[in-house]
CSV table of C-alpha atoms in Angstrom, one decimal:
chain,number,residue,atom,x,y,z
A,1,MET,CA,79.5,103.8,93.6
A,2,ASN,CA,82.8,105.8,93.4
A,3,VAL,CA,85.5,104.0,95.3
A,4,ARG,CA,86.4,107.2,97.2
A,5,TYR,CA,82.9,107.5,98.4
A,6,LEU,CA,82.9,103.9,99.4
A,7,ILE,CA,86.0,104.4,101.5
A,8,LEU,CA,84.4,107.4,103.2
A,9,TYR,CA,81.3,105.4,103.8
A,10,ILE,CA,83.2,102.5,105.3
A,11,THR,CA,85.2,104.8,107.5
A,12,TRP,CA,82.1,106.7,108.7
A,13,MET,CA,79.6,103.8,109.1
A,14,LEU,CA,81.7,100.7,109.9
A,15,PHE,CA,84.5,101.9,112.0
A,16,PRO,CA,83.5,101.1,115.6
A,17,LEU,CA,85.6,101.6,118.7
A,18,GLY,CA,87.2,104.8,117.5
A,19,LEU,CA,90.3,102.9,116.2
A,20,GLN,CA,90.8,104.8,113.0
A,21,ALA,CA,94.0,106.8,112.8
A,22,GLN,CA,95.1,105.2,116.1
A,23,MET,CA,98.1,102.9,116.4
A,24,ALA,CA,97.3,99.3,115.7
A,25,PRO,CA,97.8,97.1,118.7
A,26,ASP,CA,101.1,95.3,118.4
A,27,PHE,CA,101.3,91.6,118.6
A,28,THR,CA,103.6,88.6,118.2
A,29,ILE,CA,102.1,85.4,117.2
A,30,SER,CA,103.3,82.1,115.5
A,31,ASP,CA,102.5,81.5,111.9
A,32,LYS,CA,101.5,78.1,110.5
A,33,GLU,CA,105.1,77.0,110.4
A,34,GLY,CA,105.8,78.1,113.9
A,35,ASN,CA,107.7,81.3,113.0
A,36,GLU,CA,107.0,84.4,115.0
A,37,VAL,CA,105.2,87.2,113.3
A,38,SER,CA,105.3,90.6,114.9
A,39,LEU,CA,103.4,93.7,113.7
A,40,SER,CA,106.1,96.0,114.9
A,41,ALA,CA,108.6,94.2,112.8
A,42,LEU,CA,106.6,95.1,109.7
A,43,ARG,CA,106.9,98.9,110.2
A,44,GLY,CA,107.6,100.6,106.9
A,45,LYS,CA,105.1,98.4,105.1
A,46,TYR,CA,101.4,98.4,104.6
A,47,VAL,CA,99.7,95.5,106.4
A,48,LEU,CA,96.3,94.0,105.8
A,49,LEU,CA,95.0,92.0,108.8
A,50,ASP,CA,92.2,89.7,107.7
A,51,PHE,CA,90.2,88.0,110.5
A,52,TRP,CA,88.4,85.0,109.3
A,53,GLY,CA,87.3,81.4,110.1
A,54,THR,CA,86.6,78.2,108.3
A,55,TRP,CA,83.2,78.0,109.9
A,56,CYS,CA,82.3,81.5,108.3
A,57,GLN,CA,80.6,81.1,104.9
A,58,ALA,CA,81.4,84.7,103.9
A,59,CYS,CA,85.0,84.1,104.8
A,60,MET,CA,85.3,80.9,102.8
A,61,LYS,CA,83.5,82.6,99.8
A,62,GLU,CA,86.1,85.4,99.9
A,63,LEU,CA,89.1,83.0,99.6
A,64,PRO,CA,89.4,83.1,95.8
A,65,ASP,CA,89.2,86.9,95.9
A,66,MET,CA,91.9,87.0,98.6
A,67,LYS,CA,94.1,84.8,96.6
A,68,ARG,CA,93.8,87.1,93.6
A,69,PHE,CA,94.3,90.2,95.8
A,70,HIS,CA,97.4,88.7,97.3
A,71,LYS,CA,98.9,87.8,93.9
A,72,LYS,CA,98.2,91.3,92.6
A,73,HIS,CA,99.5,93.2,95.7
A,74,ARG,CA,102.1,90.9,97.3
A,75,GLU,CA,105.0,93.2,96.5
A,76,GLU,CA,103.5,96.3,98.1
A,77,LEU,CA,101.3,94.9,100.9
A,78,VAL,CA,101.8,92.3,103.7
A,79,ILE,CA,98.7,90.2,104.3
A,80,ILE,CA,98.2,88.4,107.6
A,81,SER,CA,95.2,86.2,107.8
A,82,VAL,CA,94.1,85.5,111.4
A,83,ASP,CA,92.0,82.4,111.8
A,84,CYS,CA,89.6,82.6,114.7
A,85,HIS,CA,87.5,80.0,116.5
A,86,ASP,CA,88.8,76.9,114.6
A,87,GLU,CA,90.6,73.8,115.7
A,88,GLU,CA,94.2,73.8,114.5
A,89,ARG,CA,93.7,70.8,112.3
A,90,ALA,CA,90.7,72.4,110.4
A,91,TRP,CA,92.6,75.6,110.0
A,92,LYS,CA,95.7,73.9,108.6
A,93,GLU,CA,93.7,71.7,106.2
A,94,ILE,CA,91.9,74.7,104.6
A,95,VAL,CA,95.2,76.6,104.3
A,96,GLU,CA,96.8,73.6,102.5
A,97,ASP,CA,93.7,72.7,100.4
A,98,TYR,CA,93.2,76.3,99.2
A,99,LYS,CA,97.0,76.9,98.8
A,100,LEU,CA,96.9,80.2,100.8
A,101,LYS,CA,100.4,81.5,100.2
A,102,TRP,CA,100.4,84.6,102.5
A,103,THR,CA,101.1,84.7,106.2
A,104,GLN,CA,98.6,82.6,108.1
A,105,VAL,CA,98.2,82.7,111.9
A,106,ARG,CA,95.7,81.2,114.3
A,107,ASP,CA,94.1,83.2,117.1
A,108,THR,CA,94.2,81.6,120.5
A,109,LYS,CA,92.4,82.3,123.8
A,110,GLU,CA,95.8,82.9,125.4
A,111,ASN,CA,96.8,85.6,122.9
A,112,SER,CA,93.6,86.7,121.3
A,113,LEU,CA,94.1,89.2,118.4
A,114,ALA,CA,90.4,89.3,117.7
A,115,GLU,CA,89.9,90.5,121.3
A,116,LYS,CA,92.7,93.0,121.0
A,117,TYR,CA,91.2,94.5,117.9
A,118,GLY,CA,87.6,94.3,119.0
A,119,VAL,CA,86.6,91.9,116.2
A,120,SER,CA,83.2,90.2,116.6
A,121,VAL,CA,82.0,90.2,112.9
A,122,PHE,CA,83.7,88.0,110.3
A,123,PRO,CA,85.4,88.6,108.0
A,124,THR,CA,86.9,91.8,109.3
A,125,LYS,CA,89.8,93.6,107.7
A,126,PHE,CA,92.2,96.3,109.0
A,127,LEU,CA,94.5,98.2,106.7
A,128,ILE,CA,97.5,99.5,108.7
A,129,ASP,CA,99.9,102.1,107.2
A,130,PRO,CA,103.7,101.9,107.3
A,131,ASP,CA,103.7,104.0,110.6
A,132,GLY,CA,101.5,101.4,112.3
A,133,LYS,CA,98.3,103.4,112.2
A,134,ILE,CA,95.0,101.9,111.3
A,135,LEU,CA,93.7,103.5,108.1
A,136,PHE,CA,90.4,101.6,108.0
A,137,ARG,CA,88.4,98.7,109.3
A,138,LEU,CA,86.0,96.8,107.1
A,139,ASN,CA,83.4,94.6,108.8
A,140,GLY,CA,81.8,91.8,106.8
A,141,GLU,CA,81.9,90.6,103.2
A,142,ASN,CA,82.4,93.4,100.7
A,143,LYS,CA,83.3,92.6,97.0
A,144,GLN,CA,84.2,96.3,96.4
A,145,PHE,CA,87.2,95.9,98.7
A,146,PHE,CA,88.9,93.5,96.2
A,147,LYS,CA,88.3,96.0,93.3
A,148,MET,CA,89.9,98.9,95.1
A,149,LYS,CA,93.2,100.3,93.9
A,150,TRP,CA,94.0,100.3,97.6
A,151,LYS,CA,97.1,102.5,97.6
A,152,LYS,CA,95.6,105.2,95.4
A,153,ASP,CA,92.1,105.1,96.9
A,154,VAL,CA,93.1,105.0,100.6
A,155,LYS,CA,95.5,108.0,100.5
């Protein structure tokens, strides 16, 4: 399947809540080291929000692909992985064991990013443009995402 058609399909079929082309909800949350991460501070950069959990088989299966994707695109894209529904200890162990080098944050009930973004399927990814607008949302596991030449294919 042509990647452009795939993106059109994703946009048309898998984009619930009418969030496409809307501003991404801003947030400030602490990363694994306790540093504050704010979406508004990343304006001017492409941001990939990746909602996942250690309990999610598809999420865990994607980790090697995410590592390769990060290595390939780390200069042009900020990746923020948002762990959901895990105990802090389990989350930190997986991040350490798998050597996940990009920004890692943990969703909490007090400041739920999953709720803010309407996430109920895992994994879910949002690509946010440099102006803070959501370009697309991808629900569930999709190997094609990691093969995409994201900057060329999304524009």
